């Protein structure tokens, strides 16, 4: 078993209170005026206990047991159904939900900090409430009043679960190719016919209803993405009084056998004339689904962060206990944490996790502003920030998160390859985060082809100006000149991207490089903010060692910016020239 | 199932014949005079068929079935015992073995090319002959005539298997901590008492004898590595006529549950007063074992290469068939191989695999020279080259190999996470190669603390001069100026390393960076040699597209050299300054 995960509650409070000006930000937002960093800490401390006491013990056994399909019914790993019931009873699914539908109306920043801890201890479990929340958001934004009144409270409280059914065998990244049909019925409902694959939380044995949001085509729909509509398809059709009634004509065709997240039932779903209802306008399904997917993409980035922290904490504990080798003065054996090479593997994780948590919380607060600020311009600006940062957080946090779990596993040596040690599970679980909810390549294309140039590039310019201003006002630290250089590289690269509009080869060759350059500068920016906050503190509960971690970041991680910039400068020529048949 | 692996026999012949001057090199070496690239190609073509027809079909089922311990006996996955018997019958284990002991006396370059193909199709299987060969080498170099006459032919032909028993629960990287005892008996044998972990091929159900080489301490041995001796401990004690007789007092305590290489029985071995015989001098066990480990380290690097090629080939096939997205001109859906982002993931693999195969073969030829050249100085120089390159090939090929399998998996999108697709197995199997036979961190420390400065730094200087000379004579290609710059970075970094002798923090902080810088320059050097050979060819069977691949290498991979150099320049300060309790 890996060493016990320590919920980073003190670090979270520090970020909210001292780095992100959380209390003042919330005070401006109707409905969140009373949410303070003190309240957040109380909630998160309780959440941390729940995570370590209830969810963490199910993680390794859940990986070993996996999920099974018995007579067409999904059987989840021992303890999961009860844990989910307890999770709902304690109100965790509804933390940031709309109070009009049973939610507790907290900030999204608190929500993603809960998500981080749940992901750290049990990614498979966390997908149940995570997808449920996404379904609730899509329904809230696009559903009819009738659908909302029947489903939204159940989803907000987590009493019922949600799932997103997008992918088909021939339609993944390119959803325009999907073939599931929706035939209208006389009563206003639709008959859904088709097969979807890779449906996380598609079914389970929690004894509740499961609300699928399914992309399908109406009979007269045009080809491509403009012919796609969104449908709500519940496992059980609600009876007159709103309780789950008759079983819908949908079934689990198979459970996928996966590299990781074994305790998560990833389903092949058959809709055999299942009853569904249209959500939003016909032909606007992708638009409606994107409401759900953007929230999910941020959530997936947070999974990468949570797994990185859990793995690094475990590796750090191991490195303190494991005695091998000698110290510089020849005495030994010493704990391997004394060795520079081992320290680097731990530092790479730590130097990424701290500012990543800050950047995620910054983005979540911008979501709060986008949702609630009284000034429409302020809302629009915040919305643009979120649109800009979403692909960056999804892809960079999961790429760096995966890298971090691999480094943490390496600290364990041969023991890290053994399943009982628990660390290799983090690697296998982290691997999916780079793939699902849009592969990281898709995120990078979203960033370079849409987000950089949206609104004539104004949101990007505003974001870079924010960073530049903080650099100008920063105190002396080795990070400052390095970050200034990296920001200049990012600004140059942004011009290259903007000029490449309509040149898919140039955009495609640069996309992942640009996204990682963007992420490095953003993480460096958060380090600046963390450093600016640190000297003001006399609080011994807050994290220490920030100045040293930021120096490691500047010296060992930020130089990657130059690598990404060099590749962007090299352009698409070396990528495209080799004949396809020789590749 | 992944697309069928195509054995890269034509590429191998091209490298031997046109890049590495194989025929002329062999002509100088007594016993290898008749080994030609033509003969090598014939042997490798046959080996390739054996790999695809016999071993590849067992790989995915072997991963699913794994190994089991039934009543204390190991049960391997279906088909493995018969495949091993066939492998021995066909003479594959003895390819490069000493003819005096039943070997076929071929070049080591041919051996590692066989190893690459076996690793590509079935790493778990390949460890059986791989460890057997290592045991034979250690025995040949250090065993008494009596032990050699009893065991060496059986090991050379693969009739009996070998295993290396080094690691204990508290002694991995730091073997000086090991506690297994060897008590002398009156008949000259020893009673071995202790428990070893992570013993690959420790036991199986192939129905043959298994010869363990076990590190243990004599009763009067000093503490640390100088108290370690090596013992030969067979599963069955040979009877008078040399056939396996009485069962020895050793048993499998457990099989490890691992992230990958599921079909490989990784054993906890209990030696309960097992009968063993001393190999080499008392207290010189580590020295004797290193003969075995160096061969194994090269082999492990080759595993990384083979897995990288298998995964890249599978991803390339998938990318040709999978239709998603649109081309630059708007038509579609198109095969995803048309997209720049997908091409980059494939190119990263291809641009590494080709020169890596060349570098490995170059090193293997140097091993032949070290073994057989009539001139002792030529032997010594070749031996030093092998010593220098061994940690580089082990660590860089497995780090880049793992990266390559991850990129190949990414090309598959969601399908890549599903076990039946076969690609995720490559990732899990590749992960162990970075860990076993000395973690890659240990390889890097071996390079910077021993290999760079051995013989006053002369072998390193000679190696860098070789590369410099080839750069001076190279034809015009974008790679040339970039490689010249990277070589200059490597030369500077080598001075930093040499000056840091006795400063473990500086060496430790630089080690992995230096190793990868060294590898990048070496791979670039091999690209130069490949490019120099290519224009001379009118042979349509040889690989094409080299110039374009080398340009990709220069533009997208070689710039990593600057990142590693920047980190070496940053030094140990940022690595060591954070208080241990805060890390």
Tab-separated table of N, CA and C in Angstrom, chain A residues 94-160:
chain	number	residue	atom	x	y	z
A	94	UNK	N	-23.263	18.031	-4.525
A	94	UNK	CA	-23.976	19.285	-4.770
A	94	UNK	C	-23.219	20.522	-4.304
A	95	UNK	N	-21.951	20.352	-3.997
A	95	UNK	CA	-21.172	21.428	-3.374
A	95	UNK	C	-21.328	22.778	-4.087
A	96	UNK	N	-21.093	22.768	-5.390
A	96	UNK	CA	-21.168	24.029	-6.147
A	96	UNK	C	-22.440	24.104	-6.979
A	97	UNK	N	-23.389	23.216	-6.681
A	97	UNK	CA	-24.616	23.166	-7.476
A	97	UNK	C	-25.530	24.365	-7.205
A	98	UNK	N	-26.452	24.541	-8.143
A	98	UNK	CA	-27.406	25.650	-8.074
A	98	UNK	C	-28.398	25.424	-6.917
A	99	UNK	N	-28.469	26.365	-5.960
A	99	UNK	CA	-29.400	26.195	-4.831
A	99	UNK	C	-30.849	26.038	-5.285
A	100	UNK	N	-31.207	26.569	-6.449
A	100	UNK	CA	-32.572	26.396	-6.947
A	100	UNK	C	-32.891	24.929	-7.193
A	101	UNK	N	-31.857	24.112	-7.351
A	101	UNK	CA	-32.074	22.680	-7.603
A	101	UNK	C	-31.365	21.816	-6.558
A	102	UNK	N	-31.318	22.326	-5.351
A	102	UNK	CA	-30.780	21.494	-4.276
A	102	UNK	C	-29.284	21.603	-4.080
A	103	UNK	N	-28.625	22.510	-4.814
A	103	UNK	CA	-27.189	22.659	-4.651
A	103	UNK	C	-26.828	23.541	-3.471
A	104	UNK	N	-25.555	23.527	-3.114
A	104	UNK	CA	-25.104	24.306	-1.959
A	104	UNK	C	-24.474	25.631	-2.363
A	105	UNK	N	-24.348	25.865	-3.653
A	105	UNK	CA	-23.953	27.185	-4.141
A	105	UNK	C	-22.584	27.662	-3.723
A	106	UNK	N	-21.643	26.752	-3.532
A	106	UNK	CA	-20.271	27.190	-3.228
A	106	UNK	C	-19.531	27.539	-4.513
A	107	UNK	N	-18.356	28.113	-4.326
A	107	UNK	CA	-17.526	28.494	-5.476
A	107	UNK	C	-17.022	27.265	-6.226
A	108	UNK	N	-16.829	27.448	-7.542
A	108	UNK	CA	-16.235	26.375	-8.331
A	108	UNK	C	-14.799	26.095	-7.909
A	109	UNK	N	-14.153	27.051	-7.310
A	109	UNK	CA	-12.789	26.818	-6.836
A	109	UNK	C	-12.786	25.758	-5.733
A	110	UNK	N	-13.786	25.806	-4.869
A	110	UNK	CA	-13.888	24.790	-3.818
A	110	UNK	C	-14.204	23.431	-4.452
A	111	UNK	N	-15.078	23.469	-5.459
A	111	UNK	CA	-15.427	22.241	-6.163
A	111	UNK	C	-14.191	21.563	-6.754
A	112	UNK	N	-13.351	22.320	-7.462
A	112	UNK	CA	-12.212	21.650	-8.107
A	112	UNK	C	-11.182	21.200	-7.082
A	113	UNK	N	-11.165	21.844	-5.930
A	113	UNK	CA	-10.260	21.356	-4.891
A	113	UNK	C	-10.777	20.036	-4.304
A	114	UNK	N	-12.087	19.925	-4.167
A	114	UNK	CA	-12.665	18.619	-3.818
A	114	UNK	C	-12.335	17.593	-4.900
A	115	UNK	N	-12.544	17.988	-6.156
A	115	UNK	CA	-12.245	17.081	-7.280
A	115	UNK	C	-10.803	16.600	-7.243
A	116	UNK	N	-9.902	17.515	-6.919
A	116	UNK	CA	-8.491	17.130	-6.882
A	116	UNK	C	-8.250	16.033	-5.849
A	117	UNK	N	-8.830	16.198	-4.677
A	117	UNK	CA	-8.592	15.211	-3.610
A	117	UNK	C	-9.259	13.876	-3.930
A	118	UNK	N	-10.478	13.936	-4.480
A	118	UNK	CA	-11.149	12.687	-4.870
A	118	UNK	C	-10.331	11.972	-5.947
A	119	UNK	N	-9.814	12.742	-6.915
A	119	UNK	CA	-9.010	12.146	-7.985
A	119	UNK	C	-7.715	11.562	-7.435
A	120	UNK	N	-7.169	12.205	-6.430
A	120	UNK	CA	-5.929	11.712	-5.840
A	120	UNK	C	-6.128	10.343	-5.200
A	121	UNK	N	-7.266	10.154	-4.581
A	121	UNK	CA	-7.462	8.888	-3.849
A	121	UNK	C	-8.214	7.839	-4.647
A	122	UNK	N	-8.993	8.253	-5.677
A	122	UNK	CA	-9.802	7.249	-6.370
A	122	UNK	C	-10.419	7.841	-7.653
A	123	UNK	N	-9.648	7.818	-8.717
A	123	UNK	CA	-10.127	8.384	-9.984
A	123	UNK	C	-11.370	7.657	-10.479
A	124	UNK	N	-11.373	6.336	-10.351
A	124	UNK	CA	-12.525	5.565	-10.850
A	124	UNK	C	-13.806	6.018	-10.170
A	125	UNK	N	-13.745	6.223	-8.867
A	125	UNK	CA	-14.913	6.683	-8.143
A	125	UNK	C	-15.306	8.094	-8.565
A	126	UNK	N	-14.323	8.960	-8.654
A	126	UNK	CA	-14.586	10.371	-8.924
A	126	UNK	C	-15.315	10.628	-10.228
A	127	UNK	N	-15.215	9.683	-11.166
A	127	UNK	CA	-15.911	9.875	-12.442
A	127	UNK	C	-17.422	9.813	-12.281
A	128	UNK	N	-17.914	9.101	-11.266
A	128	UNK	CA	-19.379	9.048	-11.093
A	128	UNK	C	-19.940	10.442	-10.794
A	129	UNK	N	-19.513	11.098	-9.715
A	129	UNK	CA	-20.032	12.453	-9.497
A	129	UNK	C	-19.567	13.451	-10.547
A	130	UNK	N	-18.384	13.242	-11.102
A	130	UNK	CA	-17.869	14.193	-12.090
A	130	UNK	C	-18.753	14.250	-13.328
A	131	UNK	N	-19.120	13.086	-13.858
A	131	UNK	CA	-19.966	13.067	-15.051
A	131	UNK	C	-21.388	13.499	-14.720
A	132	UNK	N	-21.827	13.198	-13.516
A	132	UNK	CA	-23.158	13.624	-13.094
A	132	UNK	C	-23.246	15.149	-13.088
A	133	UNK	N	-22.210	15.783	-12.579
A	133	UNK	CA	-22.191	17.246	-12.544
A	133	UNK	C	-22.187	17.824	-13.949
A	134	UNK	N	-21.419	17.205	-14.834
A	134	UNK	CA	-21.396	17.677	-16.211
A	134	UNK	C	-22.763	17.570	-16.870
A	135	UNK	N	-23.454	16.457	-16.625
A	135	UNK	CA	-24.790	16.281	-17.199
A	135	UNK	C	-25.736	17.340	-16.662
A	136	UNK	N	-25.625	17.617	-15.377
A	136	UNK	CA	-26.483	18.644	-14.775
A	136	UNK	C	-26.220	19.999	-15.429
A	137	UNK	N	-24.958	20.308	-15.692
A	137	UNK	CA	-24.641	21.606	-16.300
A	137	UNK	C	-25.210	21.729	-17.700
A	138	UNK	N	-25.084	20.667	-18.476
A	138	UNK	CA	-25.612	20.711	-19.842
A	138	UNK	C	-27.132	20.854	-19.809
A	139	UNK	N	-27.758	20.133	-18.903
A	139	UNK	CA	-29.221	20.196	-18.807
A	139	UNK	C	-29.669	21.577	-18.339
A	140	UNK	N	-28.961	22.117	-17.362
A	140	UNK	CA	-29.311	23.449	-16.862
A	140	UNK	C	-29.199	24.498	-17.959
A	141	UNK	N	-28.210	24.361	-18.799
A	141	UNK	CA	-27.969	25.371	-19.828
A	141	UNK	C	-28.889	25.212	-21.029
A	142	UNK	N	-29.292	23.988	-21.340
A	142	UNK	CA	-29.971	23.763	-22.612
A	142	UNK	C	-31.311	23.051	-22.511
A	143	UNK	N	-31.625	22.473	-21.356
A	143	UNK	CA	-32.835	21.665	-21.254
A	143	UNK	C	-34.108	22.509	-21.139
A	144	UNK	N	-35.210	21.897	-21.515
A	144	UNK	CA	-36.506	22.552	-21.342
A	144	UNK	C	-36.848	22.609	-19.853
A	145	UNK	N	-37.790	23.491	-19.505
A	145	UNK	CA	-38.208	23.587	-18.093
A	145	UNK	C	-38.738	22.247	-17.611
A	146	UNK	N	-39.437	21.538	-18.488
A	146	UNK	CA	-40.024	20.253	-18.098
A	146	UNK	C	-38.927	19.245	-17.754
A	147	UNK	N	-37.922	19.158	-18.617
A	147	UNK	CA	-36.816	18.228	-18.334
A	147	UNK	C	-36.081	18.650	-17.072
A	148	UNK	N	-35.855	19.950	-16.939
A	148	UNK	CA	-35.134	20.425	-15.755
A	148	UNK	C	-35.898	20.095	-14.482
A	149	UNK	N	-37.221	20.280	-14.507
A	149	UNK	CA	-37.970	20.040	-13.275
A	149	UNK	C	-37.987	18.544	-12.932
A	150	UNK	N	-37.913	17.704	-13.950
A	150	UNK	CA	-37.912	16.262	-13.669
A	150	UNK	C	-36.533	15.745	-13.232
A	151	UNK	N	-35.476	16.314	-13.801
A	151	UNK	CA	-34.153	15.686	-13.656
A	151	UNK	C	-33.109	16.495	-12.884
A	152	UNK	N	-33.236	17.807	-12.893
A	152	UNK	CA	-32.071	18.596	-12.504
A	152	UNK	C	-31.733	18.483	-11.017
A	153	UNK	N	-32.763	18.450	-10.173
A	153	UNK	CA	-32.464	18.327	-8.739
A	153	UNK	C	-31.831	16.957	-8.440
A	154	UNK	N	-32.369	15.933	-9.082
A	154	UNK	CA	-31.827	14.585	-8.859
A	154	UNK	C	-30.351	14.513	-9.258
A	155	UNK	N	-30.025	15.172	-10.359
A	155	UNK	CA	-28.625	15.165	-10.815
A	155	UNK	C	-27.757	16.058	-9.935
A	156	UNK	N	-28.286	17.205	-9.537
A	156	UNK	CA	-27.505	18.147	-8.727
A	156	UNK	C	-27.116	17.521	-7.391
A	157	UNK	N	-28.049	16.829	-6.779
A	157	UNK	CA	-27.756	16.206	-5.477
A	157	UNK	C	-26.992	14.905	-5.631
A	158	UNK	N	-26.910	14.398	-6.874
A	158	UNK	CA	-26.236	13.120	-7.096
A	158	UNK	C	-27.117	11.922	-6.808
A	159	UNK	N	-28.391	12.173	-6.452
A	159	UNK	CA	-29.274	11.035	-6.192
A	159	UNK	C	-29.341	10.144	-7.438
A	160	UNK	N	-29.461	10.809	-8.597
A	160	UNK	CA	-29.310	10.093	-9.859
A	160	UNK	C	-27.937	10.420	-10.442
